[in-house]
Coordinates of C-alpha atoms in Angstrom, one line a residue:
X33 CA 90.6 90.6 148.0
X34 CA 89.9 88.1 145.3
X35 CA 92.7 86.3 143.5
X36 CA 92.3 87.8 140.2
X37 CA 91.7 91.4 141.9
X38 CA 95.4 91.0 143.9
X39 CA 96.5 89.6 140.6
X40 CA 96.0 93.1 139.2
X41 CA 96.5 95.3 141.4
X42 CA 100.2 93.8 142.2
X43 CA 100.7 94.2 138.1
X44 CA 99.6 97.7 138.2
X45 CA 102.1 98.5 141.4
X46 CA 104.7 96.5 139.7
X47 CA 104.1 98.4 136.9
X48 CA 104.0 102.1 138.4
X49 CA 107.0 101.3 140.3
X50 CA 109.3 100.7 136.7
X51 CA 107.7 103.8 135.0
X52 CA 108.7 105.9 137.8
X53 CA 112.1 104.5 137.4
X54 CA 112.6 105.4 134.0
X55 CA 111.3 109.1 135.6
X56 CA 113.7 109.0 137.8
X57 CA 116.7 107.7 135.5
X58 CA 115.8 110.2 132.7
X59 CA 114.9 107.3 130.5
X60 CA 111.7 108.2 130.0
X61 CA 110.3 108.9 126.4
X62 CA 107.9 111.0 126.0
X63 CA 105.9 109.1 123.1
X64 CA 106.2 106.2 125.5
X65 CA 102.9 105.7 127.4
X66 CA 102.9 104.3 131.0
X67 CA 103.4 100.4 130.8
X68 CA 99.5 99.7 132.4
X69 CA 98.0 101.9 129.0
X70 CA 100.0 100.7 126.3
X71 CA 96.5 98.8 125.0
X72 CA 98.6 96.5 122.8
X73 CA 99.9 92.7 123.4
X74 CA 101.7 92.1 127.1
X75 CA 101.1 94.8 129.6
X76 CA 105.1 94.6 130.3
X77 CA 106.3 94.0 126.6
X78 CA 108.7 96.4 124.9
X79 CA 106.7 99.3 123.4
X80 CA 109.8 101.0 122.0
X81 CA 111.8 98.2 120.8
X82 CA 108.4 96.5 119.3
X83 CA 107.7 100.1 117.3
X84 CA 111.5 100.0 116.1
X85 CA 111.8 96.6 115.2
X86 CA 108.9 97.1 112.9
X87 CA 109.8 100.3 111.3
X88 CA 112.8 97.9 110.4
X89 CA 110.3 95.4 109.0
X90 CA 108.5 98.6 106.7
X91 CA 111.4 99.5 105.5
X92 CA 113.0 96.4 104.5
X93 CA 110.0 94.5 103.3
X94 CA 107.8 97.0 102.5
X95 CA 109.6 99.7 100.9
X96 CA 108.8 102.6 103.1
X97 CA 110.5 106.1 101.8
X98 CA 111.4 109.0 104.6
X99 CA 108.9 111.0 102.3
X100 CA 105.9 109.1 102.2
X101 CA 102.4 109.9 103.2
X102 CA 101.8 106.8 105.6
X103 CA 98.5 105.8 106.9
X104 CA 98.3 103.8 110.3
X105 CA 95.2 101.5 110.2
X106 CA 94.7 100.7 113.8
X107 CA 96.7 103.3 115.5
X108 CA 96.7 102.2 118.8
X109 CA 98.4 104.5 121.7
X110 CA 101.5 105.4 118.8
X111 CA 103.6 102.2 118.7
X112 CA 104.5 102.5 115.2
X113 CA 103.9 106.1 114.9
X114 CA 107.1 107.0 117.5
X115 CA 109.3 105.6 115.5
X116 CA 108.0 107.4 112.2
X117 CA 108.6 110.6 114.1
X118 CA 112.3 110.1 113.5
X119 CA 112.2 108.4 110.3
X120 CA 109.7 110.7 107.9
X121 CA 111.3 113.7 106.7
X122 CA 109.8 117.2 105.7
X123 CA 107.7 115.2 102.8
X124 CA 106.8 113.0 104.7
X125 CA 103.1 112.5 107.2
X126 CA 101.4 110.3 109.2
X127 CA 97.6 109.7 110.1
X128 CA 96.5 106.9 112.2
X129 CA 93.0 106.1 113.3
X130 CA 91.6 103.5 116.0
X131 CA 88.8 102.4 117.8
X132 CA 90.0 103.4 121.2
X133 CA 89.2 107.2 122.3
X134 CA 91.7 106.9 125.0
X135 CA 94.6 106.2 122.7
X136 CA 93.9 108.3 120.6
X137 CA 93.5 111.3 123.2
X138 CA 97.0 110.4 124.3
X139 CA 98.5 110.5 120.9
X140 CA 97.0 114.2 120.7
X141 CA 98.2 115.2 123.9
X142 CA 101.8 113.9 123.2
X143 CA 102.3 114.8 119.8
X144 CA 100.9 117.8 119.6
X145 CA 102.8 120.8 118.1
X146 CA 106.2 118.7 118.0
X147 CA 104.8 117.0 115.5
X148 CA 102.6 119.0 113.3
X149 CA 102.8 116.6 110.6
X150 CA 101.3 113.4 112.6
X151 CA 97.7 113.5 113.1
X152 CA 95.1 111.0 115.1
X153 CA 91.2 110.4 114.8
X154 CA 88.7 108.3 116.6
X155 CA 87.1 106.0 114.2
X156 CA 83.8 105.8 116.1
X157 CA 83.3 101.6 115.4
X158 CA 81.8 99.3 118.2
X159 CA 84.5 97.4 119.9
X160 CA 83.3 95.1 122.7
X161 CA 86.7 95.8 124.5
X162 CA 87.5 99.7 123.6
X163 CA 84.8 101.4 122.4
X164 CA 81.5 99.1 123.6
X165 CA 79.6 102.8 123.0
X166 CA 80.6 102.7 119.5
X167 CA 77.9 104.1 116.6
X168 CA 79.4 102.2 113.7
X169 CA 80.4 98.8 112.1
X170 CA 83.8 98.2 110.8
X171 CA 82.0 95.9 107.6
X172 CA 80.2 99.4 106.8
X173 CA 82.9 102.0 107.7
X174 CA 84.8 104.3 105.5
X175 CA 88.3 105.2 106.1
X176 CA 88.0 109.0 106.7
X177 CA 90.4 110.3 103.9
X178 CA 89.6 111.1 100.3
X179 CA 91.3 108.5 97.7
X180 CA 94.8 108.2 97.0
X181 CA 95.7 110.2 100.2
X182 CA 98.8 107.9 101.1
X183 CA 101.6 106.0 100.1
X184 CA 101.7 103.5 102.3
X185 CA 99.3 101.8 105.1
X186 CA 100.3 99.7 107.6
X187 CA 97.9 97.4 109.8
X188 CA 99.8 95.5 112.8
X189 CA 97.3 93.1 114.5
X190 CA 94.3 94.7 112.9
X191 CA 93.3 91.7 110.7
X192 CA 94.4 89.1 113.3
X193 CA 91.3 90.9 115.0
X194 CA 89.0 91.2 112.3
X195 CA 85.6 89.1 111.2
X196 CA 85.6 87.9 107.1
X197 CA 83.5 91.0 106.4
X198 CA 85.0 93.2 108.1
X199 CA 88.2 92.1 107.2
X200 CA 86.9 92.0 103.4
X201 CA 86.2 96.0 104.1
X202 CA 89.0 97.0 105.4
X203 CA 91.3 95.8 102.6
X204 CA 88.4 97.8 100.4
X205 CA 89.1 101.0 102.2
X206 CA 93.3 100.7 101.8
X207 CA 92.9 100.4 98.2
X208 CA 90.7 103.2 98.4
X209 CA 92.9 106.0 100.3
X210 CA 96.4 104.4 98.6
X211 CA 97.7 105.9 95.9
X212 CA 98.3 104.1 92.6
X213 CA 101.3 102.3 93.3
X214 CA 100.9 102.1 97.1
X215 CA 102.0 99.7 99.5
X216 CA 99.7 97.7 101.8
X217 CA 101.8 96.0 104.9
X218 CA 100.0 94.1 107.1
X219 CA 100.4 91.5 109.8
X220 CA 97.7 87.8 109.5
X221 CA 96.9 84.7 110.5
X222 CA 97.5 82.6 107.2
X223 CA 95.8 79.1 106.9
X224 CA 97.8 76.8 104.4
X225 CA 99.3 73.3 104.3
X226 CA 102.3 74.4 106.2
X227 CA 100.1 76.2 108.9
X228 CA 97.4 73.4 109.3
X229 CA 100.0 71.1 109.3
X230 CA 101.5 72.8 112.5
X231 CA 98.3 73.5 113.9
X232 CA 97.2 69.8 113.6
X233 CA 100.8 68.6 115.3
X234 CA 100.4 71.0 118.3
X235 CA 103.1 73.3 117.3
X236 CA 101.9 76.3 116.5
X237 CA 101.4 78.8 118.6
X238 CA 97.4 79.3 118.2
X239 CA 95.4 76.8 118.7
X240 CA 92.7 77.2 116.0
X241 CA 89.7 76.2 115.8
X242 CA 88.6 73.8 112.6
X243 CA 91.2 74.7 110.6
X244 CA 90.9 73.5 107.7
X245 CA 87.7 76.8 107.2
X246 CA 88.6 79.3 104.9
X247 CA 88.5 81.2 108.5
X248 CA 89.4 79.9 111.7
X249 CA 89.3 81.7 115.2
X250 CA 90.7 80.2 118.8
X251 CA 87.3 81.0 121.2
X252 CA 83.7 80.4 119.5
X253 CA 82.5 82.4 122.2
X254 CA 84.9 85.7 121.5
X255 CA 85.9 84.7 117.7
X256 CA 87.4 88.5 117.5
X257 CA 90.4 87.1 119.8
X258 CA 92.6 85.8 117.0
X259 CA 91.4 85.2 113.8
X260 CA 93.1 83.3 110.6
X261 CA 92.0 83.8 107.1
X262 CA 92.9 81.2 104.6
X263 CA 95.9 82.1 101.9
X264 CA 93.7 81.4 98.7
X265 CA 91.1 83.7 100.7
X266 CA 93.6 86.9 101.4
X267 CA 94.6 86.6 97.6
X268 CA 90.8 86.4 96.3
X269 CA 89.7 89.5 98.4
X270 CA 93.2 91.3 97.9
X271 CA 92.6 91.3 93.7
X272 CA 88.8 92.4 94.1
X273 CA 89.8 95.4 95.5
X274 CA 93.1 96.0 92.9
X275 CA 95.4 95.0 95.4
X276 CA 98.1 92.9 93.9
X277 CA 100.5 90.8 97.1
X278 CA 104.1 91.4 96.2
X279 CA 105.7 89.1 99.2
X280 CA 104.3 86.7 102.3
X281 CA 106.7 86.4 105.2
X282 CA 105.5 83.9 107.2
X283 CA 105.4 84.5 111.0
X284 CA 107.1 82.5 114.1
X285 CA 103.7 81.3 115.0
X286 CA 104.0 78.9 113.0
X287 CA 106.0 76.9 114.9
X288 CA 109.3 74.5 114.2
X289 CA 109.3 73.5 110.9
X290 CA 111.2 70.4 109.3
X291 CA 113.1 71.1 107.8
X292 CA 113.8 74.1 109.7
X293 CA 112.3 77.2 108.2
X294 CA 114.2 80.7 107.4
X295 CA 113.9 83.1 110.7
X296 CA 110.4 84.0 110.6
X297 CA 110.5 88.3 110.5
X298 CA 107.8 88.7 113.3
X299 CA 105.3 86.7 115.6
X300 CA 102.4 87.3 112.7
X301 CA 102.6 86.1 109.0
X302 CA 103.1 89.5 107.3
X303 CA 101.9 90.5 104.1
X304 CA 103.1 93.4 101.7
X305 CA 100.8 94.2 98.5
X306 CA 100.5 97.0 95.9
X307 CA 97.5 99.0 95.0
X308 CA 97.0 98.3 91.6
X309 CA 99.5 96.1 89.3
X310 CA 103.1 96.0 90.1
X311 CA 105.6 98.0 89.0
X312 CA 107.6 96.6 86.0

C-alpha cells in the first residue's frame, strides 16, 4: 500500500478505535460527530472544547444574549451550534447553513426533535473540496432568510476561506439578515504593520504570500486555503454595507510580539461589528 494510503488508513483506525472508547466509557455526546467527519481543522482536535471555548469568546466579546436569534454562517457538522443548545433559552434559535451536504445531513439527523428550535440548510455553492457538484457562486449567493431575521451571526473560518468578492458578499448578506443593532462576529486573517511585520520575520504562523496586497493567500495554486484581507480593506467593505466594527482581537497567529502582546483570544484575528451605527 502506498505511504500516504497507510498514512490514512492508520488515522482512520486510530481514530475508530477512540470513538468507540468514548462508546464504551459513556462519554460519548451525541452532537459530537465521529473524530474522522468532523470536516473542521485537525482530524483529532477537540470538537467539544473548540465549540465551548468559543461560545465563551461570543459571549464575552460579542455580546451574545440566551435569547437571541443567532445565525451560523458556515455551519459546518454543529461545532458552535452544540454548545448553543445549552446556552439559548426559549427566545432564543439557531440556523446555520454550509456548503457541505453531508454536515448538514448530520446536523438533521442529530438534532432533530430535541431541538426544535435549531435548524440546518444546504447552501447549494461550488466548493472544490465539499460540494465540487455545486450550482452556485458564493460572490452571487443570497443568504436564505428574509432581512433582519437575526441577532447575531457568527462566521468561524468562513472568511479565512473566502476570495475578495466573495468575501465582499458575504459581509453584504450579514447586514442584510441582522437586525438593526445586530452583531457580526467573525474570525480573519488581518494584514497590518504588526502582521506584515511578523510575516516578513518568519513568525507568524502563515506564511503569506506578498503581503504587503490588500489580500494575500499561502498557495497561488489553491488561494482558497488561507486567505488574509487587509485591515483598511475589512473596514472599507464593512461601512458599505452599514456594518460599523466595534472591537478587533487579534489572533495567536500572529506570532511573538515585542513587546510581548496581550494573550491573543483564538488562533484567528477576530472581529465583532454592529449592523448599522452603534449604540450610544
Amino acid at each position: 500500500m502506498p505511504a500516504p494510503l497507510l498514512d490514512r488508513a492508520r488515522t482512520s483506525l486510530r481514530l475508530r478505535a477512540l470513538d468507540l472508547r468514548d462508546r464504551v466509557s459513556g462519554r460519548a455526546d451525541p452532537l459530537v460527530p465521529p473524530r474522522r467527519r468532523h470536516f473542521v481543522g485537525h482530524a483529532e482536535s477537540d470538537f467539544a472544547a473548540t465549540g465551548d471555548e468559543f461560545l465563551g469568546h461570543f459571549m464575552r466579546l460579542g455580546g451574545l444574549k440566551p435569547g437571541d436569534r443567532v445565525l451560523d454562517i458556515g455551519s459546518g457538522i454543529g461545532r458552535m451550534a452544540r454548545p448553543l443548545t445549552g446556552f439559548l433559552d426559549g427566545g432564543g434559535t439557531y440556523d446555520g447553513f454550509d456548503v457541505n451536504p453531508a454536515g448538514i445531513a448530520w446536523c438533521r439527523d442529530h438534532y432533530g426533535t430535541d431541538h426544535p428550535r435549531f435548524a440546518f440548510v444546504v447552501a447549494d455553492l461550488f466548493n472544490a473540496r465539499y460540494n465540487p457538484t455545486g450550482s452556485q457562486s458564493a460572490q452571487e449567493f443570497t443568504f436564505p432568510y428574509a432581512d433582519a431575521s437575526f441577532d447575531f451571526a457568527l462566521a468561524t473560518s468562513v472568511f479565512t476561506h473566502l476570495l475578495e468578492g466573495e468575501a465582499d458578499r458575504y459581509l453584504a448578506e450579514a447586514a442584510r439578515t441582522l437586525a438593526p443593532g445586530g452583531t457580526l462576529f467573525a474570525t480573519w486573517f488581518l494584514l497590518d504593520d504588526g502582521s506584515r511585520a511578523a510575516i516578513a520575520s518568519g513568525a507568524a504562523a502563515l506564511p503569506f504570500l506578498d503581503a504587503e496586497a490588500r489580500v494575500a493567500v499561502i498557495s497561488d495554486a489553491v488561494p482558497e486555503e488561507a486567505i488574509a484581507f487587509d485591515r483598511a480593506w475589512l473596514g472599507e467593505a464593512a461601512a458599505r454595507h452599514g456594518l460599523t466594527i466595534a472591537a478587533i482581537h487579534d489572533g495567536a497567529w500572529r506570532g511573538e510580539t515585542d513587546p510581548p502582546a496581550p494573550p491573543a483570544p483564538t488562533f484567528q484575528d477576530v472581529v465583532v461589528a454592529t449592523n448599522g451605527a452603534p449604540t450610544p
